[in-house]
Amino acid sequence: MKNTTLWAVVIIIVFFGILFGTTAFYIVDQTQQAIVIRFGNILNIRTEPGIYVKTPFIDNVVKLEKRIMIYDIPVERVITSDRRTILADTYAIWRIEDPQKFIETLRTVEVAKTRIDDIVYSHARDVIGNYTFSEVLSFQRVAILEDIKNRSEASLQDFGINVVDVRLKRTDLPQENTEAVYERMKSERYAMAAQLRAEGEREAQRIRAEADKQASRIRSDAQREAEIIRGTGEASAINIYSQAYSLDQDFYELQKITDIYKDSFSNSVLVIPNDSPLLKFFYEVE
């Protein structure tokens, strides 16, 4: 009987020892930070890895992530300064910088994400509202995101949260605006194409008119040159004929008469007056 009682006592002691060991000690690894809470009040904060002691059944240990976390913020509608509605898809890179403030104000990571969502979206709406749609898509995008990040960091600092960065994954137009934008882009391209065609036609007409003008001038110059050459040739021919006639007038006259005979004898009937100078050649031949 005594042995049974002794074993029961031993078992109870071992049980309470194990229970005490599992509830009196807690481990914090390098990726965590722990807050010990007693009756709703923060007793101490452990940010270094190790094994620590707490009061069993009284102290409660809350472990928080010490590493940087990424929160993908749901897509929200934002209106730019030129009244264009866009869908902003953002995400925030953050970490718990002050565990005490974090526990006192937010207590859980899920609540913190809700607060980050509200604050980042609020600042994104305010900042993007100061820029046009084109500026949001341009190189000013970096300055816009930096402004959103700085404002969000200042607003979340009271909650023990440090905002490392805020980024825009993409900015899209709402579905109802997409078709209208495409149609406007098509109209602008068609108008640009029509303008280019009109300018090309005007340039072609100018080039054709200039070519016609040059061709007319070239023909006129060529015709004038041809008239000059023709006149010079005729003058040279007359001069040659004159010189030849002066060398032998009888031969020249005979040649002319011979040409007249050729032209005249082609007719069937030839009538020559008695006093015609042509007859003297017939007489001489006889």
Coordinates of C-alpha atoms in Angstrom, one line a residue:
M1 CA 0.0 0.0 0.0
K2 CA 2.8 2.3 0.9
N3 CA 4.5 1.6 -2.4
T4 CA 1.4 2.4 -4.3
T5 CA 1.1 5.7 -2.5
L6 CA 4.7 6.5 -3.1
W7 CA 4.4 5.8 -6.8
A8 CA 1.3 8.1 -6.9
V9 CA 3.2 10.9 -5.3
V10 CA 6.1 10.5 -7.7
I11 CA 3.8 10.5 -10.7
I12 CA 2.0 13.7 -9.4
I13 CA 5.4 15.4 -8.8
V14 CA 6.6 14.4 -12.2
F15 CA 3.4 15.6 -13.8
F16 CA 3.5 18.9 -12.1
G17 CA 7.2 19.2 -12.9
I18 CA 6.5 18.6 -16.6
L19 CA 3.6 21.0 -16.5
F20 CA 5.7 23.6 -14.7
G21 CA 8.5 23.1 -17.2
T22 CA 6.2 23.6 -20.2
T23 CA 4.5 26.6 -18.8
A24 CA 7.3 28.3 -17.0
F25 CA 9.7 28.5 -20.0
Y26 CA 9.2 29.9 -23.5
I27 CA 11.5 30.0 -26.5
V28 CA 12.1 33.0 -28.8
D29 CA 13.8 32.3 -32.0
Q30 CA 15.7 34.8 -34.2
T31 CA 12.6 35.6 -36.4
Q32 CA 10.4 36.5 -33.4
Q33 CA 9.9 39.0 -30.7
A34 CA 7.9 38.1 -27.6
I35 CA 5.7 40.2 -25.2
V36 CA 4.9 38.8 -21.8
I37 CA 1.5 40.0 -20.5
R38 CA 0.2 39.7 -17.0
F39 CA -3.4 40.5 -16.2
G40 CA -3.6 42.6 -19.4
N41 CA -0.5 44.6 -18.7
I42 CA 2.8 44.3 -20.6
L43 CA 5.4 42.8 -18.2
N44 CA 8.4 42.7 -20.5
I45 CA 9.5 42.4 -24.1
R46 CA 12.0 39.9 -25.5
T47 CA 13.5 40.8 -28.9
E48 CA 16.6 38.6 -28.7
P49 CA 16.5 34.8 -29.4
G50 CA 16.8 32.5 -26.3
I51 CA 15.0 30.6 -23.6
Y52 CA 13.1 32.7 -21.0
V53 CA 11.2 32.2 -17.8
K54 CA 7.6 33.3 -17.0
T55 CA 5.2 32.7 -14.2
P56 CA 3.1 29.7 -15.1
F57 CA -0.7 30.1 -15.5
I58 CA -0.4 33.8 -14.9
D59 CA 1.8 35.3 -17.6
N60 CA 0.7 35.1 -21.2
V61 CA 3.3 35.2 -24.0
V62 CA 2.4 36.8 -27.4
K63 CA 4.9 36.2 -30.2
L64 CA 5.2 38.6 -33.1
E65 CA 7.1 38.4 -36.4
K66 CA 10.3 40.4 -36.4
R67 CA 11.0 40.0 -40.1
I68 CA 9.8 42.3 -42.9
M69 CA 6.3 41.4 -44.1
I70 CA 4.5 42.2 -47.3
Y71 CA 0.8 43.1 -47.4
D72 CA -0.9 43.0 -50.8
I73 CA -3.5 45.7 -50.6
P74 CA -6.8 45.0 -52.5
V75 CA -7.3 46.9 -55.7
E76 CA -9.0 50.2 -55.1
R77 CA -10.4 53.0 -57.4
V78 CA -8.5 56.3 -57.4
I79 CA -9.5 59.5 -59.2
T80 CA -6.7 61.6 -60.8
S81 CA -6.6 65.4 -61.1
D82 CA -7.9 65.2 -64.6
R83 CA -11.0 63.2 -63.4
R84 CA -9.8 59.9 -64.7
T85 CA -10.7 56.8 -62.6
I86 CA -7.9 54.2 -62.3
L87 CA -7.6 50.9 -60.5
A88 CA -4.5 51.1 -58.2
D89 CA -3.0 47.7 -57.2
T90 CA -0.5 48.4 -54.4
Y91 CA 1.4 46.5 -51.8
A92 CA 3.1 47.6 -48.6
I93 CA 6.4 46.3 -47.1
W94 CA 6.3 46.7 -43.3
R95 CA 7.5 45.4 -40.0
I96 CA 6.7 45.7 -36.3
E97 CA 9.2 48.2 -35.0
D98 CA 7.7 48.8 -31.5
P99 CA 6.1 45.7 -30.1
Q100 CA 4.7 47.5 -27.1
K101 CA 2.8 50.1 -29.2
F102 CA 1.7 47.4 -31.5
I103 CA 0.1 45.3 -28.8
E104 CA -1.4 48.3 -27.0
T105 CA -3.1 49.7 -30.2
L106 CA -3.6 46.8 -32.6
R107 CA -2.8 43.5 -30.7
T108 CA -2.9 41.2 -33.8
V109 CA -1.4 41.2 -37.3
E110 CA -4.8 40.9 -38.9
V111 CA -6.0 44.1 -37.3
A112 CA -2.7 45.7 -38.3
K113 CA -3.3 44.7 -42.0
T114 CA -6.8 46.3 -41.9
R115 CA -5.3 49.5 -40.5
I116 CA -2.5 49.5 -43.1
D117 CA -5.1 48.9 -45.8
D118 CA -7.1 52.0 -44.7
I119 CA -4.1 54.3 -44.2
V120 CA -2.2 53.4 -47.4
Y121 CA -5.3 53.6 -49.6
S122 CA -6.3 57.0 -48.0
H123 CA -2.8 58.5 -48.7
A124 CA -2.7 56.9 -52.2
R125 CA -6.1 58.5 -53.0
D126 CA -4.9 61.9 -51.8
V127 CA -1.5 61.9 -53.5
I128 CA -2.6 60.4 -56.8
G129 CA -5.5 62.9 -56.8
N130 CA -2.9 65.7 -57.3
Y131 CA -1.5 64.2 -60.5
T132 CA -2.9 63.6 -64.0
F133 CA -3.3 60.2 -65.5
S134 CA -0.3 60.7 -67.7
E135 CA 1.9 61.8 -64.8
V136 CA 0.9 58.7 -62.8
L137 CA 2.2 56.6 -65.7
S138 CA 5.3 58.7 -66.3
F139 CA 8.7 59.0 -64.5
Q140 CA 6.9 60.9 -61.7
R141 CA 5.5 57.6 -60.5
V142 CA 8.6 57.2 -58.2
A143 CA 8.0 60.5 -56.5
I144 CA 4.3 59.7 -56.1
L145 CA 5.1 56.3 -54.4
E146 CA 7.7 58.0 -52.2
D147 CA 5.2 60.5 -51.0
I148 CA 2.6 57.8 -50.3
K149 CA 5.2 55.8 -48.3
N150 CA 6.3 58.8 -46.2
R151 CA 2.8 59.8 -45.4
S152 CA 1.8 56.2 -44.5
E153 CA 5.0 55.8 -42.4
A154 CA 4.1 58.9 -40.4
S155 CA 0.5 57.7 -39.8
L156 CA 1.4 54.2 -38.8
Q157 CA 4.3 55.1 -36.5
D158 CA 1.9 55.6 -33.6
F159 CA 0.9 51.9 -34.0
G160 CA 4.5 50.6 -33.7
I161 CA 4.6 49.9 -37.4
N162 CA 7.5 50.9 -39.7
V163 CA 6.5 51.2 -43.4
V164 CA 9.6 50.2 -45.4
D165 CA 8.1 50.8 -48.8
V166 CA 4.9 51.2 -50.8
R167 CA 4.8 50.0 -54.5
L168 CA 2.3 50.0 -57.3
K169 CA 2.1 46.7 -59.1
R170 CA -0.1 48.1 -61.9
T171 CA -2.6 50.9 -62.6
D172 CA -5.4 49.8 -64.9
L173 CA -8.5 51.5 -66.2
P174 CA -11.9 50.3 -65.1
Q175 CA -13.5 47.9 -67.6
E176 CA -16.2 50.5 -68.4
N177 CA -13.6 53.0 -69.4
T178 CA -11.3 50.7 -71.4
E179 CA -13.5 50.6 -74.5
A180 CA -13.9 54.3 -74.5
V181 CA -10.1 54.8 -74.2
Y182 CA -9.5 52.4 -77.1
E183 CA -12.1 54.1 -79.3
R184 CA -10.5 57.5 -78.5
M185 CA -7.0 56.2 -79.3
K186 CA -8.3 54.8 -82.6
S187 CA -9.9 58.1 -83.5
E188 CA -6.7 59.9 -82.7
R189 CA -4.7 57.5 -84.8
Y190 CA -7.2 57.8 -87.7
A191 CA -7.0 61.6 -87.5
M192 CA -3.2 61.5 -87.4
A193 CA -3.2 59.2 -90.4
A194 CA -5.6 61.5 -92.3
Q195 CA -3.4 64.5 -91.5
L196 CA -0.3 62.7 -92.6
R197 CA -2.0 61.7 -95.9
A198 CA -3.1 65.3 -96.5
E199 CA 0.4 66.6 -95.8
G200 CA 1.8 63.9 -98.1
E201 CA -0.7 64.8 -100.9
R202 CA 0.2 68.5 -100.6
E203 CA 3.9 67.7 -100.7
A204 CA 3.3 65.5 -103.8
Q205 CA 1.3 68.2 -105.5
R206 CA 4.1 70.7 -104.8
I207 CA 6.7 68.3 -106.1
R208 CA 4.7 67.6 -109.2
A209 CA 4.1 71.3 -109.9
E210 CA 7.8 72.0 -109.4
A211 CA 8.7 69.1 -111.8
D212 CA 6.2 70.4 -114.4
K213 CA 7.6 73.9 -114.1
Q214 CA 11.1 72.6 -114.6
A215 CA 10.1 70.4 -117.5
S216 CA 8.3 73.4 -119.2
R217 CA 11.4 75.5 -118.7
I218 CA 13.6 72.8 -120.1
R219 CA 11.4 72.3 -123.2
S220 CA 11.3 76.1 -123.7
D221 CA 15.1 76.3 -123.4
A222 CA 15.5 73.4 -125.8
Q223 CA 13.1 74.8 -128.3
R224 CA 14.8 78.2 -128.2
E225 CA 18.1 76.5 -128.7
A226 CA 16.8 74.4 -131.6
E227 CA 15.4 77.6 -133.3
I228 CA 18.8 79.2 -132.8
I229 CA 20.6 76.2 -134.3
R230 CA 18.1 75.9 -137.2
G231 CA 18.5 79.6 -138.0
T232 CA 22.2 79.3 -137.9
G233 CA 22.1 76.3 -140.2
E234 CA 19.8 78.0 -142.7
A235 CA 22.0 81.1 -142.7
S236 CA 25.1 78.9 -143.2
A237 CA 23.3 77.0 -146.1
I238 CA 22.3 80.3 -147.8
N239 CA 25.9 81.5 -147.4
I240 CA 27.2 78.3 -148.9
Y241 CA 24.7 78.4 -151.8
S242 CA 25.6 82.0 -152.4
Q243 CA 29.3 81.2 -152.5
A244 CA 28.7 78.2 -154.8
Y245 CA 26.5 80.3 -157.2
S246 CA 29.2 83.0 -157.4
L247 CA 31.8 80.4 -158.4
D248 CA 29.9 79.1 -161.5
Q249 CA 26.6 80.9 -162.3
D250 CA 25.9 78.8 -165.4
F251 CA 26.3 75.5 -163.6
Y252 CA 24.0 76.7 -160.8
E253 CA 21.4 77.9 -163.2
L254 CA 21.6 74.5 -165.1
Q255 CA 21.1 72.7 -161.8
K256 CA 18.0 74.8 -161.0
I257 CA 16.6 74.2 -164.5
T258 CA 17.2 70.5 -164.1
D259 CA 15.3 70.4 -160.9
I260 CA 12.4 72.3 -162.6
Y261 CA 12.4 69.7 -165.4
K262 CA 12.2 66.9 -162.9
D263 CA 9.2 68.5 -161.2
S264 CA 7.5 69.5 -164.5
F265 CA 7.9 66.3 -166.5
S266 CA 5.9 64.4 -163.9
N267 CA 2.7 65.8 -165.6
S268 CA 1.3 64.1 -168.7
V269 CA 1.0 67.4 -170.6
L270 CA 3.7 70.2 -170.7
V271 CA 2.8 73.6 -172.2
I272 CA 5.8 76.0 -172.6
P273 CA 5.4 79.5 -174.2
N274 CA 7.7 80.5 -177.0
D275 CA 9.5 83.0 -175.1
S276 CA 10.2 80.7 -172.1
P277 CA 13.8 80.7 -171.1
L278 CA 13.6 76.9 -170.8
L279 CA 13.5 76.6 -174.6
K280 CA 16.9 78.1 -175.1
F281 CA 18.4 74.9 -173.6
F282 CA 16.6 72.8 -176.1
Y283 CA 17.8 75.0 -178.9
E284 CA 21.4 74.8 -177.7
V285 CA 21.1 71.0 -177.4
E286 CA 20.0 70.8 -181.0

